[in-house]
Amino acid sequence: MEGLINFGILFLTMAGIYGILSLGLNVQWGFTGMLNVGIAAFFAVGAYSSAIVTSVGDLPHWGGIGAPMIIGFAAAMIVSGIMAFFVGLITLNLRSDYLAIASIGIAEIIRLVLKNEEWMTGGVNGFTGISGKFNNIFDGGHALLYMIMVMVVLGIAYFLCERAYKSPWGRVQRAIRENEIAARAMGKNSLSFRLQSFVLGSAIMGLGGAVYTHFTGFISPEAFDPLLATFLIWVMLIAGGSGNNKGAILGAFIIWGVWSGTEFITSSILPADMATQGAYLRVLFIGILLQAILLTRPQGLLPENAPQPDKD
Amino acid sequence: MEILQLVLYGTILGSILALGAVGVSLTFGILRFANFSHGDLMTIGAYVVFVVFTVMKLPLWLAIIVSLAVTAALTAIIDKLIYRNFRNSDPVILLISSFGMALILRSLIQLIWGPSTQVYEKGIQLAIKFGGGLRIKPDQIIILVGTVLLIIALHLFLRKTKMGKAMRAVADNAELARLTGINTEKVILCTWLMGGALAAAAGIFLGLDTRVFPEMGWNILLPVFAAAILGGIGNPYGAIAGGLVIGISQELSTQFIDPSYKPAVAFAIMVVILIVRPTGIFAGRSS
Amino acid sequence: MSDVLLTIENVTGGYGEADILFDLNMKVHDGEVVVIVGPNGAGKSTAMKSVFGLLKIRGGTITYDGHDITHDTSDAIVRRGICYVPQTNNVFPTLTVHENLEMGAFVRKDDISDSLDRIYEFFPPLKEKRKLPAGTLSGGQRQMVAMGKALMLDPKLLLLDEPTAGLSPKYMDQIFSIVKQINELGIGILMVEQNAKQALGLADRGYVLASGKNRYEDTGANLLANREVAEMFLGG
């Protein structure tokens, strides 16, 4: 029984974190049609930023400032947002393919930095000393408490995204998405709107990274590989329904369920020495699932339901 | 002299990048999307040679031909099964789909061949020394000669054959091509076959130069894209020059920075191009 | 009168959800020059595109040479012997003039060298420029490439969408005389023209469209003489 509860808490926490990331992507892709395939970069930068600000002790890498978690969250959003500002400035006026390529480039370079700059990030050994308050997360009620906090953060993020979507600002974003060429012809004004959306989405992804950091209490470059930190989130948003904030969250919960469910299945069917093959099978399955969704239900489970502009 | 040696290594890497970038540019020219599974097609090509040459012990030239054919066929099958269904969708959907395809291919590679690193031939090849202390390995000569031959063949195909001209016509203006009666489906099939074969060649040469492992293609995708953008994405000739520029810059950069940051050099060049001249330095099509 | 080549019968349709053409009727006979004129937004070009499978046709039929081609694809229509020259972007800019002409014959499987020779005879300026990319040519010469490309298939019917748009008066006259010469080869021509006076002067028959509907239909000479038409569409 206790195992089941722990599993449930773990599941909801991770699904909630992915829900935040999926909301961030929805702002960029769902609202404005910007193709960010380097989610991992903003996710990782958020995670490490928060870790650096909040970690305690004498560390072999950056950190040890010991700020409260809330400061870590803010730092994550700011640093990810600033990074997004520069990536966006360069690519957002070009065809969407260029943003896709540039964003994957950023993600790869961030991964190289995380791996190689031990003095800053701890390198492949990972970043230690994160967050005193929620250490030993499975002792006592901390895990439950953290899960509740994740849900609260997710709820706030959802509320803000929903407000943004329904606002005149959101309407402009949709107009940009529907007609990229006309939007580009609008010039500077359109660039500024796109930048705002890109920065907001990336800041939310950074927040997701921070929430992730304090949940695991340890981060290393491996956690931000393109599969787990970019691809899975795309599948979540497309499955749930691009452009729909509820869909983004629903997709995160369902796909995280599928992802952890397949782990359960492969580990119970396959013998222990085939565990690595099991992991590949799961990736294969998720890849095929994405193609199936794109082919049969590209609008997702909860299709976008854009509010009609007031008739006046 | 060290600099000249690095330029030579850069030319070898640049040849590999050029072959990859030409494939990306061809598919972009016709289908208007950046194919994110191109790197993993390269990996497939490299593994097919591993099977035919290293495991089955058949001659290398035969292994290369088999690999080009198998990868080209696989690419055409992927189009038939998946991409063809998105012909009337926004090309962005194709990009997302190709991103998924990259992971499908990589997980299949890992399932079939496992995660470990392979080499085509054990043992160290003796480098051939020539004028001024420059060194080159026999495999690297194969890479250079192979690249030149493939690019000449591609050039002749695009300039002299009806299908090659039709490919350029579709890249110029797909709608007009249809109105002219050009069978665009046939052109697309042909583009995929060529893109697949070129990806395989790039992967094989990368395997010859270094090692064969499941992430090899994905890891080199960024410099390949950078080369394609540098040359003006959609312009195969520019992609060749782009590949050489990126390859040589990456090798020369090892004089100043940690070699593990080579992809960052490609990225930096790409960012500069995107700021200064997004259509590429070799007058590619407009964005 | 000679056989009917093309019939547009009660055609209703448009590009997306909204219809642009309403109950449109038109005919082109073998070897005839037919001109469509009308104010901006009358659906002239759309009428022409409906023949070429570029429209969602929601009602009516289009027959060519006795075959129903209403829902055929563009390349099937080309194979039947109809060629279409769009108003803009009607050549492949990075292909040479020669390659453009070769592409015009894409659906042919036989030897095309005779046709190439004939096109160069027909358009002498193109012969000199055959090795240049078509995108580097002047507007008038590009129009020649576009027409030459269409003629490579020896079509029975040629659709021309405003062939003189954007050209200088000198080139305009040249293009009109080329159209006449093409027609003298026995090729039927359906042409949309802004330059209505000149076009109707050349036409066997003309259609005046307004808001996607037939308005007038008569011989070119009669339409030119019709005061109402003149006032409405020909600028007095």
PDB file of C-alpha atoms in Angstrom, chain A residues 29 33 35 37 87 90-91 93-106 108-109 111-117 177 180 184 226-227 230-232 234 238 276-292 294-295 298, chain B residues 28 32-34 36 81-83 85-86 90-93 95-108 110-111 114-115 218-219 221-222 225-226 229 232-233 258 260-265 267-268 270-271 274-275 278-280 285-287:
ATOM      1  CA  TRP A  29       4.168  26.327 -30.534  1.00  0.00           C
ATOM      2  CA  GLY A  33       3.626  28.432 -34.016  1.00  0.00           C
ATOM      3  CA  LEU A  35       9.212  25.472 -33.509  1.00  0.00           C
ATOM      4  CA  VAL A  37      13.167  21.627 -30.633  1.00  0.00           C
ATOM      5  CA  VAL A  87      18.012  32.867 -29.577  1.00  0.00           C
ATOM      6  CA  ILE A  90      18.420  35.890 -34.196  1.00  0.00           C
ATOM      7  CA  THR A  91      15.960  33.365 -35.560  1.00  0.00           C
ATOM      8  CA  ASN A  93      12.238  36.598 -38.246  1.00  0.00           C
ATOM      9  CA  LEU A  94      13.330  33.655 -40.369  1.00  0.00           C
ATOM     10  CA  ARG A  95      11.486  30.566 -41.579  1.00  0.00           C
ATOM     11  CA  SER A  96      10.469  28.277 -38.745  1.00  0.00           C
ATOM     12  CA  ASP A  97      13.060  25.693 -39.822  1.00  0.00           C
ATOM     13  CA  TYR A  98      15.852  28.036 -38.777  1.00  0.00           C
ATOM     14  CA  LEU A  99      14.490  28.362 -35.259  1.00  0.00           C
ATOM     15  CA  ALA A 100      14.233  24.586 -35.090  1.00  0.00           C
ATOM     16  CA  ILE A 101      17.846  24.172 -36.148  1.00  0.00           C
ATOM     17  CA  ALA A 102      19.141  26.990 -33.949  1.00  0.00           C
ATOM     18  CA  SER A 103      17.243  25.704 -30.934  1.00  0.00           C
ATOM     19  CA  ILE A 104      18.624  22.209 -31.332  1.00  0.00           C
ATOM     20  CA  GLY A 105      22.055  23.809 -31.618  1.00  0.00           C
ATOM     21  CA  ILE A 106      21.583  25.666 -28.349  1.00  0.00           C
ATOM     22  CA  GLU A 108      23.566  20.573 -27.885  1.00  0.00           C
ATOM     23  CA  ILE A 109      25.910  23.341 -26.800  1.00  0.00           C
ATOM     24  CA  ARG A 111      24.803  19.876 -23.050  1.00  0.00           C
ATOM     25  CA  LEU A 112      28.482  20.226 -23.999  1.00  0.00           C
ATOM     26  CA  VAL A 113      28.945  22.954 -21.405  1.00  0.00           C
ATOM     27  CA  LEU A 114      27.209  20.916 -18.719  1.00  0.00           C
ATOM     28  CA  LYS A 115      29.458  17.960 -19.506  1.00  0.00           C
ATOM     29  CA  ASN A 116      32.775  19.741 -19.899  1.00  0.00           C
ATOM     30  CA  GLU A 117      32.791  22.694 -17.513  1.00  0.00           C
ATOM     31  CA  ARG A 177       0.725  31.705 -36.184  1.00  0.00           C
ATOM     32  CA  GLU A 180       3.605  33.693 -40.818  1.00  0.00           C
ATOM     33  CA  ARG A 184       6.683  38.781 -41.010  1.00  0.00           C
ATOM     34  CA  PRO A 226      17.026  15.225 -26.329  1.00  0.00           C
ATOM     35  CA  LEU A 227      14.744  12.265 -25.770  1.00  0.00           C
ATOM     36  CA  THR A 230      12.661  17.636 -25.677  1.00  0.00           C
ATOM     37  CA  PHE A 231      11.018  14.866 -27.609  1.00  0.00           C
ATOM     38  CA  LEU A 232       8.770  13.523 -24.883  1.00  0.00           C
ATOM     39  CA  TRP A 234       6.579  17.436 -27.976  1.00  0.00           C
ATOM     40  CA  ILE A 238       0.702  17.108 -29.709  1.00  0.00           C
ATOM     41  CA  THR A 276      18.731  -1.802 -22.031  1.00  0.00           C
ATOM     42  CA  GLN A 277      16.810  -3.321 -24.934  1.00  0.00           C
ATOM     43  CA  GLY A 278      13.657  -2.583 -23.004  1.00  0.00           C
ATOM     44  CA  ALA A 279      14.572   1.093 -22.887  1.00  0.00           C
ATOM     45  CA  TYR A 280      15.089   1.173 -26.659  1.00  0.00           C
ATOM     46  CA  LEU A 281      11.764  -0.539 -27.222  1.00  0.00           C
ATOM     47  CA  ARG A 282      10.068   2.166 -25.180  1.00  0.00           C
ATOM     48  CA  VAL A 283      11.652   4.931 -27.253  1.00  0.00           C
ATOM     49  CA  LEU A 284      10.628   3.104 -30.407  1.00  0.00           C
ATOM     50  CA  PHE A 285       7.086   2.875 -29.122  1.00  0.00           C
ATOM     51  CA  ILE A 286       6.887   6.587 -28.255  1.00  0.00           C
ATOM     52  CA  GLY A 287       8.310   7.470 -31.679  1.00  0.00           C
ATOM     53  CA  ILE A 288       5.672   5.366 -33.413  1.00  0.00           C
ATOM     54  CA  LEU A 289       2.999   6.797 -31.139  1.00  0.00           C
ATOM     55  CA  LEU A 290       3.914  10.316 -32.279  1.00  0.00           C
ATOM     56  CA  GLN A 291       3.614   9.324 -35.941  1.00  0.00           C
ATOM     57  CA  ALA A 292       0.275   7.670 -35.237  1.00  0.00           C
ATOM     58  CA  LEU A 294       0.184  13.068 -36.309  1.00  0.00           C
ATOM     59  CA  LEU A 295      -1.463  10.814 -38.881  1.00  0.00           C
ATOM     60  CA  PRO A 298      -3.084  15.860 -35.360  1.00  0.00           C
TER      61      PRO A 298
ATOM     62  CA  PHE B  28      14.688  20.845 -48.274  1.00  0.00           C
ATOM     63  CA  ARG B  32      10.542  22.466 -47.899  1.00  0.00           C
ATOM     64  CA  PHE B  33      11.441  21.045 -44.511  1.00  0.00           C
ATOM     65  CA  ALA B  34      14.606  20.423 -42.524  1.00  0.00           C
ATOM     66  CA  PHE B  36      15.869  15.919 -38.568  1.00  0.00           C
ATOM     67  CA  LEU B  81       4.670   4.943 -44.868  1.00  0.00           C
ATOM     68  CA  ILE B  82       4.838   8.295 -43.100  1.00  0.00           C
ATOM     69  CA  TYR B  83       5.921  11.460 -44.858  1.00  0.00           C
ATOM     70  CA  ASN B  85       0.656  11.458 -45.729  1.00  0.00           C
ATOM     71  CA  PHE B  86       1.792  14.981 -44.884  1.00  0.00           C
ATOM     72  CA  ASP B  90       2.273  22.521 -43.250  1.00  0.00           C
ATOM     73  CA  PRO B  91       5.914  21.428 -43.789  1.00  0.00           C
ATOM     74  CA  VAL B  92       6.435  22.074 -40.074  1.00  0.00           C
ATOM     75  CA  ILE B  93       4.444  18.900 -39.348  1.00  0.00           C
ATOM     76  CA  LEU B  95       9.759  18.462 -39.438  1.00  0.00           C
ATOM     77  CA  ILE B  96       8.168  17.233 -36.208  1.00  0.00           C
ATOM     78  CA  SER B  97       7.488  13.873 -37.782  1.00  0.00           C
ATOM     79  CA  SER B  98      11.097  13.613 -38.933  1.00  0.00           C
ATOM     80  CA  PHE B  99      12.239  14.390 -35.395  1.00  0.00           C
ATOM     81  CA  GLY B 100      10.182  11.408 -34.237  1.00  0.00           C
ATOM     82  CA  MET B 101      11.588   9.350 -37.083  1.00  0.00           C
ATOM     83  CA  ALA B 102      15.110  10.164 -35.873  1.00  0.00           C
ATOM     84  CA  LEU B 103      14.333   8.537 -32.542  1.00  0.00           C
ATOM     85  CA  ILE B 104      12.611   5.558 -34.152  1.00  0.00           C
ATOM     86  CA  LEU B 105      15.664   4.909 -36.328  1.00  0.00           C
ATOM     87  CA  ARG B 106      18.097   5.337 -33.438  1.00  0.00           C
ATOM     88  CA  SER B 107      16.182   3.007 -31.166  1.00  0.00           C
ATOM     89  CA  LEU B 108      16.050   0.415 -33.959  1.00  0.00           C
ATOM     90  CA  GLN B 110      20.319   0.277 -30.703  1.00  0.00           C
ATOM     91  CA  LEU B 111      17.996  -2.712 -30.638  1.00  0.00           C
ATOM     92  CA  GLY B 114      23.452  -2.525 -29.235  1.00  0.00           C
ATOM     93  CA  PRO B 115      24.862   0.626 -27.708  1.00  0.00           C
ATOM     94  CA  TRP B 218      22.704  12.640 -34.441  1.00  0.00           C
ATOM     95  CA  ASN B 219      25.900  14.142 -33.006  1.00  0.00           C
ATOM     96  CA  LEU B 221      23.534  16.719 -37.428  1.00  0.00           C
ATOM     97  CA  LEU B 222      24.176  20.224 -36.106  1.00  0.00           C
ATOM     98  CA  PHE B 225      22.632  21.723 -40.788  1.00  0.00           C
ATOM     99  CA  ALA B 226      25.099  24.557 -40.255  1.00  0.00           C
ATOM    100  CA  ILE B 229      22.467  26.936 -43.995  1.00  0.00           C
ATOM    101  CA  GLY B 232      21.973  28.602 -48.621  1.00  0.00           C
ATOM    102  CA  ILE B 233      19.551  25.870 -47.591  1.00  0.00           C
ATOM    103  CA  ASP B 258      38.820  22.286 -26.356  1.00  0.00           C
ATOM    104  CA  SER B 260      34.867  18.707 -27.551  1.00  0.00           C
ATOM    105  CA  TYR B 261      33.485  22.115 -28.501  1.00  0.00           C
ATOM    106  CA  LYS B 262      33.866  21.500 -32.234  1.00  0.00           C
ATOM    107  CA  PRO B 263      30.082  21.462 -32.764  1.00  0.00           C
ATOM    108  CA  ALA B 264      29.929  24.852 -31.043  1.00  0.00           C
ATOM    109  CA  VAL B 265      32.191  26.251 -33.759  1.00  0.00           C
ATOM    110  CA  PHE B 267      26.934  26.636 -34.357  1.00  0.00           C
ATOM    111  CA  ALA B 268      28.766  29.940 -33.949  1.00  0.00           C
ATOM    112  CA  MET B 270      25.724  29.378 -38.302  1.00  0.00           C
ATOM    113  CA  VAL B 271      24.563  32.075 -35.893  1.00  0.00           C
ATOM    114  CA  LEU B 274      21.786  33.848 -39.660  1.00  0.00           C
ATOM    115  CA  ILE B 275      22.449  37.377 -38.431  1.00  0.00           C
ATOM    116  CA  PRO B 278      20.249  34.217 -43.649  1.00  0.00           C
ATOM    117  CA  THR B 279      19.951  33.160 -47.284  1.00  0.00           C
ATOM    118  CA  GLY B 280      23.472  31.746 -47.042  1.00  0.00           C
ATOM    119  CA  ARG B 285      16.795  30.487 -52.194  1.00  0.00           C
ATOM    120  CA  SER B 286      15.125  33.126 -50.093  1.00  0.00           C
ATOM    121  CA  SER B 287      13.674  32.202 -46.748  1.00  0.00           C
TER     122      SER B 287
END
